Amino acid sequence: MNRTSLCIKMLLLLKSRGRMNTAQLSQELETNPRNIREFRKELEVAGYNIKETKGRYGGYELVEDDLFPVIRLSDDEVKALDESRYLVSSHKEYTRLKSYNNAIDKIMQMYHNESRSPNYFMDTPGYVLTNEMIAFLDTMKKGIELGRCISLTYQTSKEDSPCTFLFDPYEILHYHQAYYVIGFSHRRDDIRIFRFSDQRMFNCELTNRKFLKDSNYRLEMYIGKHSIIKGNFVQVTLKVKANIRRMFKEMYWGYEFKEEIYDDYSLFSFIIEDVLDLYRKIYSFTDGIEIVSPKEIRENYVQSLKNTLKNYESR
């Protein structure tokens, strides 16, 4: 009997008989006891969760209730699915967005890593990076996830030749058909933004040196009218009733999306650029959402509603 057949038979035995020790399994499979541990490893790689209990009455047992459980996703696969939500949400013409988000929620409920969050600020889809820039992007993402410095070779518009220096990556952004990374430059001893470009970025390597993100860092301090990434970015806070919380979270609202949960409502804060788009989304709910801050955006929205009502009352 070949190795694959033995692994499948071991799976069937654990499903039908429950916990079995190495001696029992090796006898049933007619194989060397040393192979049982290897079979277990192969089954776990395939996505099955096989628990091992030590001691006199210990052994192996299949944790899942079903013989063919949903295959477990790797960390990278989970992150890819999580990020895909924001990519799809950026396509406003997609008519099945609600169903898509519901499907992703059902998958994600199996994974309880609360630190999951997208690294991309998606506002304009469709820009395609070269293979080299995609590799550099992946390296930056690993640096962010592992908290490790990057050795970056980059040429700014004001320099005649590229320079290599250490860089602590904080976040990856996508803005107006370009990708950027923002973080701490050891060369400048300050926060800097670098664009992923074949004409500027020449090398990007992960180092073993660890870094700690500056606790005072806030994205909104480095994007806006006086930054490389232009735009009128605004930090917004909304109060959302608990009964519409799930529907609210199905939509993409902005970058650095955060939630504070209370008994009958949640406070959501995020960064936006298009205030009119925010108004349209809030109005689509008709009830249950209140703008907390900024005061100016709240007052403008209230005045807009009053003007609309006045138009109808005058008829």
XYZ file of C-alpha atoms in Angstrom:
315
model
C 0.000 0.000 0.000
C 1.483 3.376 -0.972
C 1.950 6.351 1.374
C -1.131 8.263 0.194
C -3.356 5.229 0.737
C -1.959 4.733 4.231
C -2.641 8.397 5.124
C -6.239 8.108 3.916
C -6.743 4.853 5.813
C -5.332 6.432 8.983
C -7.837 9.269 8.546
C -10.690 6.770 8.222
C -9.561 4.874 11.313
C -9.404 8.020 13.442
C -12.825 9.083 12.206
C -14.500 5.730 12.871
C -12.736 4.646 16.078
C -11.766 7.892 17.732
C -8.510 8.111 19.669
C -5.875 5.527 18.695
C -2.263 5.226 19.833
C 0.800 4.657 17.664
C 0.889 0.901 18.262
C -2.765 0.469 17.306
C -2.425 2.551 14.161
C 0.775 0.863 13.010
C -0.830 -2.550 13.529
C -3.924 -1.624 11.523
C -1.896 0.009 8.771
C 0.722 -2.750 8.792
C 3.528 -0.238 8.863
C 6.448 0.780 11.078
C 5.308 2.808 14.172
C 7.819 5.502 13.215
C 5.773 6.254 10.090
C 2.653 7.253 12.046
C 4.067 10.627 13.056
C 4.995 11.326 9.425
C 1.481 10.388 8.273
C 0.062 12.800 10.835
C 2.271 15.627 9.510
C 1.119 14.998 5.944
C -2.533 15.010 6.976
C -2.088 18.294 8.844
C -0.417 19.849 5.783
C -3.539 18.793 3.861
C -5.652 20.765 6.349
C -6.807 18.164 8.902
C -6.413 18.931 12.592
C -5.127 15.821 14.380
C -4.691 16.206 18.125
C -2.035 14.256 20.020
C -2.554 13.396 23.693
C 0.453 12.247 25.724
C 0.427 9.653 28.480
C -0.628 6.075 29.095
C -4.076 6.501 27.561
C -3.023 9.017 24.956
C -2.931 8.823 21.192
C -4.108 10.596 18.063
C -7.636 11.814 17.341
C -9.317 13.731 14.544
C -10.613 17.037 15.916
C -13.044 17.908 13.098
C -16.528 16.438 13.213
C -16.580 15.777 9.482
C -14.359 13.396 7.564
C -13.674 16.030 4.931
C -13.548 19.341 6.817
C -13.000 22.725 5.242
C -9.321 22.884 4.451
C -7.557 25.312 6.761
C -6.033 28.365 5.134
C -2.455 29.459 5.614
C -1.731 32.869 7.186
C -0.908 34.315 3.768
C -4.158 32.948 2.319
C -6.164 34.504 5.163
C -4.467 37.875 4.611
C -5.056 37.635 0.863
C -8.782 37.074 1.400
C -8.953 39.843 3.975
C -7.272 42.313 1.615
C -9.438 41.229 -1.315
C -12.470 42.711 0.467
C -10.991 46.192 0.083
C -9.968 45.607 -3.510
C -13.470 44.480 -4.459
C -15.081 47.290 -2.442
C -13.153 49.838 -4.507
C -15.120 48.710 -7.577
C -18.338 50.602 -6.910
C -19.934 49.107 -10.010
C -19.802 45.573 -8.574
C -23.440 44.588 -7.937
C -22.807 41.585 -5.683
C -20.697 43.370 -3.079
C -23.050 42.548 -0.182
C -23.090 38.834 -1.051
C -19.317 38.868 -1.479
C -18.806 40.429 1.958
C -21.195 37.912 3.533
C -19.199 35.064 1.984
C -15.893 36.487 3.241
C -17.390 36.940 6.732
C -18.385 33.258 6.827
C -14.852 32.222 5.935
C -13.160 34.702 8.268
C -15.202 33.689 11.317
C -12.973 30.592 11.513
C -9.921 32.778 12.077
C -9.650 34.877 15.193
C -6.519 36.929 14.559
C -7.726 40.410 15.535
C -4.561 42.006 14.171
C -5.642 41.369 10.599
C -5.924 44.558 8.617
C -5.262 45.564 5.038
C -1.952 47.180 4.143
C -3.422 48.989 1.176
C -5.247 52.278 0.858
C -7.289 51.489 -2.243
C -8.923 54.381 -4.038
C -8.323 53.746 -7.745
C -8.011 50.139 -8.939
C -6.383 48.993 -12.122
C -2.717 50.010 -11.771
C -0.400 47.101 -12.561
C 3.078 46.817 -11.064
C 5.986 45.095 -12.791
C 7.090 41.709 -11.436
C 10.076 43.315 -9.751
C 7.932 45.917 -8.004
C 5.478 43.204 -6.910
C 8.417 41.345 -5.336
C 9.510 44.562 -3.583
C 5.923 45.112 -2.409
C 5.821 41.603 -0.902
C 9.160 42.223 0.831
C 7.833 45.451 2.360
C 4.718 43.618 3.548
C 6.870 40.992 5.259
C 8.840 43.764 6.941
C 5.588 45.272 8.248
C 4.225 41.919 9.459
C 7.484 40.787 11.109
C 8.588 44.202 12.381
C 11.915 43.955 10.560
C 13.962 46.651 8.827
C 14.352 46.853 5.069
C 17.570 47.582 3.222
C 16.273 49.945 0.568
C 18.113 51.285 -2.489
C 16.268 54.332 -3.757
C 16.912 57.437 -5.837
C 14.942 60.565 -5.049
C 14.093 63.199 -7.654
C 16.677 65.540 -6.130
C 19.618 63.107 -6.247
C 21.853 62.053 -9.137
C 22.372 58.465 -7.979
C 20.581 55.907 -5.804
C 21.450 55.494 -2.135
C 21.119 52.419 0.104
C 19.828 52.845 3.662
C 17.788 51.146 6.396
C 14.056 51.719 6.391
C 11.309 50.721 8.883
C 8.123 50.098 6.847
C 4.878 51.154 8.575
C 2.180 51.015 5.901
C 1.650 50.403 2.195
C -0.666 52.795 0.397
C -2.304 52.880 -3.022
C -3.286 56.332 -4.152
C -4.156 57.720 -7.592
C -2.747 54.765 -9.553
C 0.518 54.561 -7.622
C 1.804 52.475 -4.723
C 3.713 53.989 -1.815
C 5.315 52.807 1.411
C 5.491 55.068 4.430
C 7.863 54.507 7.333
C 10.973 55.644 9.204
C 14.125 56.392 7.208
C 17.334 55.779 9.177
C 19.130 57.965 6.660
C 16.920 61.006 7.285
C 16.004 60.110 10.873
C 12.395 60.924 10.052
C 9.186 59.573 8.499
C 9.405 59.357 4.699
C 7.180 58.162 1.827
C 8.644 56.229 -1.104
C 6.956 55.326 -4.353
C 7.218 51.863 -5.913
C 8.758 52.764 -9.251
C 11.200 51.066 -11.635
C 12.850 54.447 -12.101
C 13.385 55.075 -8.378
C 13.396 51.830 -6.396
C 16.350 49.591 -7.294
C 16.553 47.101 -4.452
C 14.530 46.049 -1.417
C 15.782 43.368 0.977
C 14.475 42.122 4.314
C 17.032 42.277 7.139
C 17.151 40.508 10.511
C 17.145 43.821 12.374
C 13.953 44.424 14.366
C 12.207 47.773 14.759
C 9.420 49.239 16.895
C 6.847 51.485 15.262
C 6.864 55.044 16.612
C 3.930 55.249 19.047
C 3.333 58.882 18.009
C 2.966 58.007 14.320
C -0.393 58.901 12.747
C -0.983 58.499 9.030
C -3.016 61.703 8.735
C 0.097 63.688 9.728
C 1.886 62.624 6.554
C -0.789 62.676 3.844
C -2.600 65.764 2.636
C -2.044 69.066 0.860
C 1.567 69.472 1.979
C 2.651 65.869 1.512
C 3.890 63.713 -1.366
C 0.443 62.132 -1.318
C -1.810 65.129 -1.944
C -5.462 65.427 -1.094
C -7.856 66.808 1.481
C -7.771 63.875 3.925
C -10.039 64.043 6.947
C -10.337 61.889 10.080
C -14.031 61.088 10.607
C -15.859 59.515 13.547
C -19.359 58.048 13.184
C -21.773 56.704 15.798
C -23.557 53.629 14.437
C -26.463 51.807 16.081
C -25.810 48.172 16.959
C -28.640 46.840 14.766
C -26.978 48.103 11.568
C -23.369 47.555 12.624
C -22.884 44.471 10.453
C -24.360 46.114 7.343
C -22.247 49.207 8.002
C -19.045 47.140 8.087
C -19.910 45.503 4.775
C -19.084 48.782 3.016
C -15.678 50.348 2.508
C -15.584 53.674 4.357
C -11.958 54.739 4.468
C -8.446 54.022 5.616
C -7.256 53.199 9.179
C -10.725 51.846 9.954
C -11.192 51.394 13.722
C -14.117 50.417 15.922
C -15.020 50.964 19.581
C -17.947 48.767 20.661
C -20.478 49.886 23.301
C -23.752 48.339 24.523
C -26.121 49.655 21.855
C -23.820 51.405 19.396
C -20.282 51.503 17.970
C -17.938 54.395 17.260
C -16.136 54.026 13.923
C -13.195 56.233 12.956
C -11.411 56.321 9.603
C -9.755 58.628 7.092
C -11.586 59.874 3.998
C -10.842 62.168 1.073
C -14.236 62.418 -0.616
C -16.702 64.033 1.821
C -19.589 63.892 -0.669
C -19.119 60.134 -0.996
C -19.341 59.894 2.813
C -22.629 61.838 2.781
C -24.072 59.565 0.090
C -23.215 56.427 2.041
C -24.642 57.751 5.309
C -27.846 58.873 3.563
C -28.292 55.398 2.019
C -28.860 54.009 5.525
C -31.592 56.630 6.215
C -31.275 56.054 9.991
C -28.880 54.768 12.595
C -25.729 56.744 11.720
C -24.626 60.001 13.294
C -21.554 62.069 12.389
C -19.660 62.764 15.625
C -16.668 64.615 14.204
C -15.351 66.760 12.624
C -17.864 69.422 13.618
C -17.727 71.131 10.209
C -18.609 67.933 8.308
C -21.446 67.227 10.756
C -22.884 70.735 10.432
C -22.637 70.712 6.622
C -24.483 67.396 6.457
C -27.239 68.616 8.791
C -27.618 71.801 6.767
C -27.826 69.781 3.550
C -30.656 67.686 5.020
C -32.471 70.814 6.176
C -32.188 72.374 2.725
C -33.557 69.211 1.115
C -36.474 69.090 3.553
C -37.163 72.797 3.014
C -37.466 72.232 -0.732
C -40.205 69.663 -0.175
C -42.035 71.628 2.542
C -42.277 74.707 0.310
C -44.301 72.774 -2.300
